[in-house]
Short mmCIF file of C-alpha atoms in Angstrom, two decimals:
data_model
loop_
_atom_site.label_atom_id
_atom_site.label_comp_id
_atom_site.label_asym_id
_atom_site.label_seq_id
_atom_site.Cartn_x
_atom_site.Cartn_y
_atom_site.Cartn_z
CA MET A 1 0.00 0.00 0.00
CA GLU A 2 1.41 3.38 -1.03
CA GLN A 3 2.03 6.16 1.46
CA LEU A 4 -0.59 8.90 1.17
CA PRO A 5 0.45 12.51 0.46
CA GLY A 6 1.46 14.70 3.37
CA ARG A 7 2.82 11.78 5.37
CA PRO A 8 6.39 10.98 6.52
CA GLY A 9 8.48 10.14 3.48
CA ASN A 10 5.93 11.55 1.01
CA LEU A 11 6.14 15.31 1.31
CA THR A 12 6.49 17.97 -1.36
CA PRO A 13 9.46 20.36 -0.92
CA GLU A 14 7.03 22.99 0.37
CA GLU A 15 5.49 20.56 2.89
CA ASP A 16 8.95 19.46 3.99
CA GLU A 17 9.86 23.08 4.70
CA LYS A 18 6.62 23.54 6.66
CA LEU A 19 7.39 20.47 8.74
CA ARG A 20 10.89 21.73 9.56
CA LYS A 21 9.48 25.11 10.57
CA PHE A 22 6.79 23.44 12.67
CA TRP A 23 9.41 21.43 14.53
CA GLU A 24 11.28 24.67 15.19
CA MET A 25 8.16 26.27 16.65
CA PHE A 26 7.37 23.20 18.73
CA LEU A 27 10.88 22.97 20.17
CA GLN A 28 10.83 26.67 20.96
CA VAL A 29 7.55 26.53 22.87
CA CYS A 30 8.87 23.49 24.77
CA GLY A 31 11.92 25.44 25.89
CA VAL A 32 14.24 23.00 24.13
CA LEU A 33 15.50 25.19 21.34
CA GLY A 34 18.04 27.95 21.87
CA ASP A 35 19.00 30.49 19.26
CA ASP A 36 21.82 32.98 18.81
CA ASN A 37 19.18 35.63 18.08
CA THR A 38 15.52 36.08 18.91
CA ALA A 39 12.97 34.13 16.88
CA THR A 40 11.78 37.35 15.28
CA GLU A 41 15.30 38.28 14.20
CA THR A 42 15.84 34.80 12.82
CA ASP A 43 12.73 34.99 10.66
CA ALA A 44 13.64 38.45 9.44
CA ALA A 45 17.09 37.25 8.45
CA SER A 46 15.65 34.30 6.57
CA GLU A 47 13.02 36.29 4.70
CA ALA A 48 14.35 39.83 4.09
CA PRO A 49 16.65 40.54 1.12
CA SER A 50 20.25 41.51 1.81
CA ARG A 51 21.60 45.03 1.33
CA THR A 52 23.01 44.09 -2.06
CA GLY A 53 19.66 42.60 -3.11
CA THR A 54 21.41 39.51 -4.50
CA GLU A 55 21.63 37.22 -1.49
CA LYS A 56 20.13 36.60 1.92
CA PRO A 57 21.94 36.69 5.24
CA LYS A 58 22.53 33.26 6.69
CA LYS A 59 19.91 32.10 9.12
CA SER A 60 21.29 31.83 12.64
CA ARG A 61 21.86 28.23 13.62
CA MET A 62 19.65 26.63 16.24
CA SER A 63 20.93 24.33 18.93
CA LEU A 64 20.08 22.59 22.18
CA PHE A 65 22.06 25.32 23.96
CA LYS A 66 19.03 26.72 25.79
CA LYS A 67 18.04 23.42 27.36
CA LYS A 68 21.61 22.57 28.33
CA LYS A 69 22.09 26.03 29.81
CA ASP A 70 18.99 25.64 31.98
CA LYS A 71 20.20 22.23 33.15
CA GLU A 72 23.61 23.61 34.07
CA LYS A 73 21.91 26.35 36.09
CA GLY A 74 19.93 23.69 37.92
CA SER A 75 16.73 25.37 36.89
CA GLY A 76 13.57 23.34 37.48
CA THR A 77 11.78 25.14 34.68
CA SER A 78 12.84 27.09 31.62
CA THR A 79 11.29 29.85 29.59
CA PRO A 80 10.22 29.07 26.01
CA THR A 81 11.81 31.04 23.21
CA LYS A 82 9.36 33.51 21.72
CA VAL A 83 7.62 31.89 18.75
CA SER A 84 7.36 34.24 15.81
CA GLY A 85 3.88 35.06 14.57
CA MET A 86 2.02 33.82 17.64
CA ASP A 87 1.41 37.25 19.21
CA SER A 88 -1.60 37.71 16.97
CA ILE A 89 -3.52 34.83 18.61
CA LYS A 90 -6.68 36.26 20.19
CA GLU A 91 -8.80 34.44 22.76
CA ASN A 92 -12.17 35.46 21.31
CA ASP A 93 -11.82 34.64 17.63
CA PRO A 94 -15.30 34.13 16.09
CA GLU A 95 -13.86 31.55 13.68
CA ASP A 96 -12.38 29.50 16.53
CA LYS A 97 -15.04 26.74 16.62
CA TRP A 98 -13.66 24.74 19.55
CA GLY A 99 -12.03 27.47 21.66
CA GLU A 100 -8.52 26.38 20.70
CA ASN A 101 -7.04 29.89 20.95
CA LYS A 102 -8.19 30.21 24.56
CA ALA A 103 -6.79 26.74 25.37
CA TYR A 104 -3.47 27.68 23.72
CA LEU A 105 -3.12 30.85 25.77
CA GLU A 106 -4.15 29.05 28.98
CA THR A 107 -1.62 26.31 28.32
CA LEU A 108 1.23 28.81 27.99
CA ALA A 109 0.07 30.53 31.18
CA THR A 110 -0.40 27.43 33.33
CA HIS A 111 2.13 24.87 32.06
CA SER A 112 5.90 25.02 32.11
CA PRO A 113 7.76 24.30 28.87
CA GLU A 114 8.93 21.03 30.40
CA GLN A 115 5.33 19.96 31.06
CA ILE A 116 4.33 20.88 27.52
CA ARG A 117 7.23 18.89 26.08
CA ALA A 118 6.57 15.82 28.25
CA THR A 119 2.85 15.74 27.45
CA ILE A 120 3.27 16.15 23.71
CA TRP A 121 5.98 13.48 23.58
CA SER A 122 3.66 11.17 25.52
CA MET A 123 1.09 11.68 22.74
CA VAL A 124 3.47 10.08 20.24
CA LYS A 125 3.36 6.61 21.81
CA HIS A 126 4.19 4.06 19.06
CA ASP A 127 3.74 6.57 16.24
CA HIS A 128 6.37 8.36 14.16
CA PRO A 129 6.92 11.81 15.72
CA ASP A 130 6.66 13.44 12.28
CA ALA A 131 3.35 11.65 11.67
CA LEU A 132 1.86 13.25 14.80
CA LEU A 133 2.89 16.78 13.85
CA LEU A 134 1.81 16.28 10.25
CA ARG A 135 -1.73 15.41 11.38
CA PHE A 136 -2.06 18.89 12.85
CA LEU A 137 -0.48 20.56 9.83
CA ARG A 138 -2.84 18.79 7.41
CA ALA A 139 -5.86 19.51 9.63
CA ARG A 140 -5.05 23.23 9.55
CA LYS A 141 -4.17 23.28 5.84
CA TRP A 142 -0.44 23.77 6.54
CA ASP A 143 -1.01 27.01 8.46
CA LEU A 144 1.84 26.88 10.99
CA GLN A 145 0.32 29.19 13.60
CA ARG A 146 -3.09 27.50 13.55
CA ALA A 147 -1.46 24.04 13.65
CA LEU A 148 0.58 24.98 16.74
CA VAL A 149 -2.53 26.37 18.45
CA MET A 150 -4.37 23.12 17.72
CA LEU A 151 -1.48 20.96 18.95
CA MET A 152 -1.22 22.89 22.21
CA SER A 153 -5.00 22.88 22.68
CA THR A 154 -5.06 19.10 22.26
CA MET A 155 -2.21 18.73 24.71
CA ASN A 156 -4.10 20.83 27.27
CA TRP A 157 -7.28 18.77 26.77
CA ARG A 158 -5.42 15.48 27.21
CA CYS A 159 -3.61 16.36 30.42
CA SER A 160 -5.86 18.91 32.13
CA GLU A 161 -9.40 17.99 31.07
CA ALA A 162 -9.73 14.39 29.89
CA HIS A 163 -6.70 12.92 31.73
CA VAL A 164 -6.27 10.51 28.85
CA ASP A 165 -3.01 8.82 29.78
CA ASP A 166 -2.84 9.18 33.56
CA GLU A 167 -6.43 8.03 34.23
CA ILE A 168 -8.45 6.67 31.32
CA MET A 169 -5.73 4.50 29.75
CA ALA A 170 -3.77 3.80 32.94
CA ASN A 171 -6.84 2.62 34.87
CA GLY A 172 -8.66 0.91 32.05
CA GLU A 173 -10.95 -2.09 32.36
CA GLU A 174 -9.47 -3.94 35.34
CA TYR A 175 -9.64 -0.83 37.52
CA ALA A 176 -13.28 -0.34 36.50
CA ALA A 177 -14.03 -3.97 37.37
CA ILE A 178 -12.68 -3.30 40.86
CA ASN A 179 -14.48 0.04 41.22
CA GLU A 180 -17.90 -1.30 40.25
CA LYS A 181 -17.86 -2.92 43.71
CA SER A 182 -16.94 0.37 45.41
CA SER A 183 -18.97 1.69 48.32
CA ASP A 184 -18.67 5.22 46.92
CA PRO A 185 -21.77 5.84 44.74
CA LYS A 186 -20.03 8.15 42.24
CA THR A 187 -17.04 5.83 41.77
CA LYS A 188 -19.31 2.82 41.46
CA LYS A 189 -21.59 4.52 38.91
CA LEU A 190 -18.71 5.67 36.70
CA ALA A 191 -17.21 2.17 36.66
CA GLU A 192 -20.57 0.53 35.94
CA ASP A 193 -21.28 2.93 33.08
CA PHE A 194 -17.87 2.30 31.52
CA LEU A 195 -18.10 -1.49 31.75
CA ALA A 196 -21.75 -1.66 30.69
CA GLN A 197 -20.86 -0.19 27.30
CA LEU A 198 -17.99 -2.65 26.86
CA ARG A 199 -20.07 -5.65 27.91
CA ILE A 200 -22.96 -4.99 25.54
CA GLY A 201 -20.68 -3.97 22.70
CA LYS A 202 -22.26 -0.57 22.14
CA SER A 203 -19.12 0.27 20.17
CA TYR A 204 -16.35 -2.17 19.28
CA CYS A 205 -13.57 -2.72 16.77
CA TYR A 206 -13.50 -5.63 14.37
CA GLY A 207 -11.29 -6.19 11.35
CA THR A 208 -10.35 -3.83 8.54
CA ASP A 209 -12.09 -2.30 5.53
CA ASN A 210 -11.01 -2.57 1.90
CA ALA A 211 -8.43 0.19 2.44
CA GLY A 212 -6.87 -1.62 5.41
CA ARG A 213 -8.36 0.75 7.99
CA PRO A 214 -9.49 -0.70 11.34
CA ILE A 215 -13.28 -0.67 11.66
CA CYS A 216 -15.10 0.71 14.70
CA ILE A 217 -18.76 -0.34 14.78
CA VAL A 218 -21.25 1.78 16.74
CA ARG A 219 -24.58 0.04 17.41
CA ALA A 220 -26.88 2.99 18.07
CA ARG A 221 -29.87 0.85 19.07
CA LEU A 222 -28.01 -0.15 22.24
CA HIS A 223 -27.88 3.43 23.51
CA ARG A 224 -30.57 4.99 25.66
CA ALA A 225 -30.29 8.61 26.74
CA GLY A 226 -29.72 8.85 30.48
CA GLU A 227 -28.68 5.23 31.05
CA GLN A 228 -25.03 6.25 31.44
CA SER A 229 -23.69 9.49 32.84
CA GLU A 230 -22.16 12.07 30.50
CA GLU A 231 -18.74 11.45 32.05
CA GLY A 232 -19.12 7.69 31.62
CA LEU A 233 -20.02 8.13 27.95
CA GLU A 234 -17.11 10.46 27.31
CA ARG A 235 -14.57 8.23 29.04
CA PHE A 236 -15.73 5.25 27.03
CA THR A 237 -15.51 7.25 23.79
CA VAL A 238 -11.95 8.42 24.49
CA TYR A 239 -10.93 4.94 25.63
CA LEU A 240 -12.15 3.38 22.39
CA ILE A 241 -10.51 6.04 20.19
CA GLU A 242 -7.19 5.71 22.03
CA THR A 243 -7.32 1.91 21.85
CA THR A 244 -8.08 2.07 18.14
CA ARG A 245 -4.93 4.16 17.67
CA PHE A 246 -2.93 1.05 18.53
CA MET A 247 -4.57 -0.74 15.61
CA LEU A 248 -3.15 1.68 13.05
CA THR A 249 -0.13 0.45 11.12
CA PRO A 250 1.62 2.75 8.61
CA PRO A 251 0.83 3.63 5.90
CA VAL A 252 -2.72 3.28 7.31
CA ASP A 253 -3.30 6.17 9.70
CA THR A 254 -7.10 6.57 9.73
CA ALA A 255 -10.07 4.45 10.82
CA CYS A 256 -13.43 3.45 9.37
CA VAL A 257 -16.38 4.22 11.67
CA LEU A 258 -19.58 2.30 10.91
CA PHE A 259 -22.77 3.51 12.56
CA ASP A 260 -25.18 0.59 12.53
CA LEU A 261 -28.66 2.15 12.68
CA THR A 262 -30.52 -1.14 12.44
CA GLY A 263 -33.52 -0.85 14.76
CA PHE A 264 -32.78 2.81 15.50
CA SER A 265 -35.55 5.01 16.90
CA LEU A 266 -35.79 8.46 18.44
CA ALA A 267 -35.37 6.83 21.86
CA ASN A 268 -31.79 6.05 20.85
CA MET A 269 -30.92 9.61 19.81
CA ASP A 270 -28.75 11.58 22.21
CA TYR A 271 -27.19 14.78 20.88
CA THR A 272 -24.73 15.37 23.75
CA PRO A 273 -22.44 12.36 23.11
CA VAL A 274 -22.70 13.02 19.36
CA LYS A 275 -21.37 16.54 19.88
CA PHE A 276 -18.57 15.18 22.06
CA MET A 277 -17.61 12.62 19.42
CA ILE A 278 -17.52 15.33 16.75
CA LYS A 279 -15.30 17.51 18.92
CA CYS A 280 -12.95 14.58 19.57
CA PHE A 281 -12.34 13.95 15.89
CA GLU A 282 -12.28 17.57 14.76
CA ALA A 283 -10.33 19.13 17.64
CA ASN A 284 -8.33 16.44 19.45
CA TYR A 285 -7.79 13.56 17.03
CA PRO A 286 -7.19 15.38 13.74
CA GLU A 287 -6.97 13.46 10.48
CA SER A 288 -8.06 10.21 12.17
CA LEU A 289 -11.25 9.53 10.22
CA GLY A 290 -10.87 7.81 6.87
CA VAL A 291 -14.52 7.09 6.16
CA VAL A 292 -17.81 7.14 8.09
CA LEU A 293 -20.54 4.68 7.08
CA VAL A 294 -24.14 5.23 8.22
CA HIS A 295 -25.90 1.90 7.69
CA LYS A 296 -29.65 1.36 7.44
CA ALA A 297 -30.70 4.82 8.55
CA PRO A 298 -34.50 4.94 9.03
CA TRP A 299 -36.58 7.84 7.76
CA VAL A 300 -36.62 9.48 11.22
CA PHE A 301 -32.86 9.95 10.89
CA GLN A 302 -33.26 12.41 8.00
CA GLY A 303 -34.11 15.30 10.30
CA ILE A 304 -31.39 14.31 12.75
CA TRP A 305 -28.81 14.22 9.96
CA LYS A 306 -29.69 17.77 8.88
CA ILE A 307 -28.84 18.96 12.40
CA VAL A 308 -25.69 16.87 12.81
CA ARG A 309 -24.36 17.77 9.36
CA GLY A 310 -24.55 21.44 10.33
CA TRP A 311 -22.13 20.76 13.20
CA LEU A 312 -19.59 18.98 11.02
CA ASP A 313 -16.59 20.47 9.30
CA PRO A 314 -17.23 20.18 5.53
CA VAL A 315 -14.18 17.93 5.15
CA VAL A 316 -15.53 15.52 7.77
CA ALA A 317 -19.04 15.67 6.32
CA GLY A 318 -17.58 14.73 2.95
CA LYS A 319 -16.33 11.44 4.42
CA VAL A 320 -19.84 10.28 5.38
CA HIS A 321 -21.50 7.64 3.19
CA PHE A 322 -24.97 6.13 3.61
CA THR A 323 -25.44 2.40 3.02
CA ASN A 324 -28.65 0.36 3.14
CA THR A 325 -27.81 -3.14 1.97
CA LEU A 326 -25.05 -5.69 2.30
CA LYS A 327 -24.10 -4.92 -1.29
CA ASP A 328 -23.68 -1.25 -0.34
CA LEU A 329 -21.42 -2.21 2.57
CA GLU A 330 -19.33 -4.43 0.30
CA GLU A 331 -18.15 -1.32 -1.53
CA PHE A 332 -16.18 -0.58 1.62
CA ILE A 333 -15.81 -3.90 3.48
CA ALA A 334 -15.47 -7.44 2.14
CA LYS A 335 -18.51 -9.64 2.95
CA GLU A 336 -16.35 -12.23 4.70
CA ARG A 337 -15.11 -9.49 7.04
CA ILE A 338 -18.55 -8.15 8.02
CA PRO A 339 -20.00 -9.34 11.37
CA THR A 340 -22.95 -11.69 11.39
CA ASP A 341 -25.43 -9.14 12.78
CA LEU A 342 -24.68 -6.94 9.75
CA GLU A 343 -25.47 -9.87 7.42
CA GLY A 344 -21.83 -10.60 6.72
CA THR A 345 -20.30 -14.06 6.45
CA SER A 346 -17.40 -13.63 8.89
CA GLY A 347 -19.21 -15.68 11.54
CA TYR A 348 -18.11 -13.09 14.11
CA THR A 349 -20.33 -11.90 16.93
CA TYR A 350 -18.97 -9.56 19.59
CA GLU A 351 -18.53 -11.16 23.01
CA TYR A 352 -16.76 -9.26 25.76
CA LYS A 353 -13.97 -10.98 27.72
CA GLU A 354 -13.63 -9.81 31.31
CA PRO A 355 -10.28 -8.55 32.69
CA VAL A 356 -7.94 -11.27 33.96
CA PRO A 357 -6.81 -10.76 37.58
CA GLY A 358 -3.15 -9.71 37.59
CA GLU A 359 -3.00 -8.84 33.91
CA ASN A 360 -1.64 -5.40 34.83
CA ALA A 361 0.97 -6.56 37.34
CA LYS A 362 3.75 -4.81 35.43
CA MET A 363 2.21 -1.46 36.28
CA LYS A 364 3.22 -2.04 39.90
CA ASP A 365 6.89 -2.54 38.95
CA LEU A 366 7.87 1.11 39.36
CA GLU A 367 11.62 0.42 39.24
CA THR A 368 11.50 -1.12 35.77
CA LYS A 369 9.05 1.53 34.62
CA GLU A 370 11.43 4.30 35.69
CA LYS A 371 14.37 2.69 33.88
CA LEU A 372 12.32 2.42 30.70
CA LEU A 373 11.16 6.04 30.99
CA GLN A 374 14.77 7.19 31.36
CA GLU A 375 15.69 5.15 28.32
CA ARG A 376 12.87 6.76 26.40
CA GLU A 377 13.88 10.25 27.49
CA ALA A 378 17.33 9.62 26.01
CA LEU A 379 15.68 8.68 22.71
CA TYR A 380 13.58 11.85 22.80
CA GLU A 381 16.73 13.92 23.20
CA GLU A 382 18.47 11.99 20.43
CA TYR A 383 15.54 12.63 18.10
CA GLU A 384 15.44 16.32 19.02
CA GLY A 385 19.16 16.60 18.34
CA LYS A 386 18.87 14.95 14.94
CA THR A 387 15.86 17.14 14.16
CA ILE A 388 17.80 20.32 14.88
CA GLU A 389 20.66 19.13 12.65
CA TRP A 390 18.11 18.40 9.92
CA MET A 391 16.52 21.85 10.32
CA ASN A 392 19.92 23.56 10.16
CA GLU A 393 21.31 21.67 7.16
CA PRO A 394 21.10 23.78 3.96
CA ASP A 395 22.33 21.03 1.64
CA ALA A 396 19.43 18.88 0.35
CA THR A 397 21.52 15.70 0.01
CA LYS A 398 22.93 15.96 3.53
CA ARG A 399 19.50 16.84 4.83
CA ALA A 400 18.09 13.66 3.28
CA THR A 401 20.77 11.67 5.11
CA LEU A 402 19.84 13.33 8.38
CA TYR A 403 16.18 12.58 7.70
CA SER A 404 17.06 8.89 7.37
CA GLU A 405 18.95 9.07 10.66
CA ARG A 406 15.88 10.61 12.30
CA ASP A 407 13.79 7.76 10.87
CA ALA A 408 16.13 5.26 12.50
CA VAL A 409 15.62 6.95 15.88
CA ALA A 410 11.86 7.00 15.28
CA LYS A 411 11.96 3.23 14.76
CA LYS A 412 13.85 2.82 18.04
CA LEU A 413 11.17 4.93 19.74
CA ARG A 414 8.43 2.72 18.31
CA ASP A 415 10.13 -0.52 19.37
CA GLN A 416 10.96 0.87 22.80
CA TYR A 417 7.37 2.02 23.32
CA TRP A 418 6.07 -1.54 23.21
CA ARG A 419 8.47 -2.58 25.98
CA LEU A 420 7.22 0.37 28.05
CA ASP A 421 3.54 0.01 27.15
CA PRO A 422 2.51 -2.61 29.79
CA TYR A 423 3.96 -0.38 32.52
CA LEU A 424 1.79 2.57 31.40
CA ARG A 425 -1.41 1.22 29.85
CA SER A 426 -3.93 -1.14 31.38
CA ARG A 427 -4.64 -4.20 29.20
CA SER A 428 -7.74 -3.94 27.04
CA TYR A 429 -10.22 -6.41 25.58
CA TYR A 430 -8.20 -6.26 22.35
CA ASP A 431 -5.02 -7.26 24.18
CA ARG A 432 -6.81 -10.17 25.81
CA ILE A 433 -8.27 -11.60 22.59
CA GLY A 434 -4.96 -11.23 20.73
CA VAL A 435 -5.70 -8.40 18.31
CA ILE A 436 -2.94 -6.24 19.87
CA LYS A 437 0.18 -8.32 20.51
CA PRO A 438 2.73 -7.47 23.22
CA ASP A 439 5.23 -6.31 20.59
CA GLY A 440 2.70 -4.09 18.86
CA THR A 441 2.01 -6.38 15.93
CA LEU A 442 -1.65 -6.85 15.04
CA ASP A 443 -3.94 -9.74 14.25
CA TYR A 444 -7.27 -8.25 13.21
CA TYR A 445 -8.85 -11.71 12.98
CA PRO A 446 -7.42 -13.77 15.86
CA ALA A 447 -8.22 -17.45 16.23
CA LYS A 448 -10.37 -18.76 19.06
CA ILE A 449 -9.47 -17.19 22.39
CA THR A 450 -7.01 -19.30 24.32
CA PRO A 451 -7.95 -20.28 27.89
CA THR A 452 -6.98 -17.72 30.51
CA THR A 453 -5.54 -20.44 32.75
CA THR A 454 -2.10 -21.16 31.35
CA ASN A 455 1.24 -22.04 32.83
CA GLY A 456 4.92 -21.34 32.39
CA ILE A 457 6.07 -18.36 30.35
CA ALA A 458 2.61 -17.76 28.89
CA ALA A 459 1.13 -17.45 32.36
CA ALA A 460 3.79 -14.94 33.36
CA ILE A 461 3.02 -12.82 30.32
CA ALA A 462 -0.73 -13.09 30.91
CA ALA A 463 -0.23 -11.99 34.51
CA GLY A 464 1.88 -9.05 33.36
CA GLU A 465 5.10 -10.06 35.06
CA THR A 466 8.28 -8.25 34.04
CA ALA A 467 10.20 -10.10 31.35
CA THR A 468 14.00 -10.09 31.35
CA ASP A 469 14.17 -8.33 27.97
CA ASP A 470 11.95 -5.40 28.98
CA VAL A 471 15.00 -3.47 30.12
CA ASP A 472 18.16 -3.48 28.06
#
């Protein structure tokens, strides 16, 4: 499968230049990048003609000097270099649909550069760092300032509002299974709401479409407004989106979402979670939707669709397709890969598998976790160093060599992530049934589930015990 345009390794010269500039802006706001001159002076030198009118002054070279200087001073926090062009960001912009400008300004005011850097690097996970930044650039049509605002807004949402990594993904299903027995009513309710949606399969992932994209199936008839709390619905939505991210393998970087409206009635309609889902994909998970299929929509959905379409970005709305028959679905998904309840011949019917006691034991091994985090931090710094060399290099041939060296570090980051993953992320249903393997490889159509009672090495892995090769 060919790499799509605007992705790592498939950029036009103009897009490549935008990516390099975006990295510069990102490293400045994180307090990593030092410069011999101010950012404004640097830009002026790179853009203004020289006195002779025949050549440009050389752009001042960027380095890791600022970060190293702060470390030598023993400073706990550093000050980000001023990012050129960002002074024009206004909090109350009428075209700012999701309040991203306000979130950007709040993030700068309430988070240190080190916190910003750590949170955004944690967003990368198993992905290529360039791929993450390019999502934001493509979503904002290669507008550098708007892309940085969106990136920072997403970072603020993840760490300050949704608590994606430190709560939703770290606690996961096993924690909810424990908390549904809690004596605290609020804790118990939140856990019950989260697990109820998993157990009935309100939304689940199964297989891939004809373009190789993982499929997330939403069975709208299983939703009743008010049955779950708003927080419980939102946590489940984020959990499923984040889990689906692990089912993306380059060059595939988007998902197929199939809304099954079989048996749908007005009793199933709930605008609040729909709005939240739209915001997730438009504001916090940019460029993640490949196609949206609305299957067997009844006539009552026509009025609903007119309302929902008005909330959608035109680009997102353009990805929506309506299907009514199995033949319609087969334009997007092979019949043998369609679940039984959608009239496919896969023979698959969703059946939830409960968490296995001890499956997250590695998360208690704080010593190994810390060693792996230190190892990862060294890789972050190596990648940043190579990136700055790549940004500085004027020669295209040498720059291509540096790009390849960055790719090699990105691969090390990906491989290292999967050794760190069981110390950070609670195991999911998709880990238990074998879709997501411990090394990050995927089996979208795993064989029959193996018994949970095993012995030897398999039992140790199932219980989440630290393996000898987790730490080099």
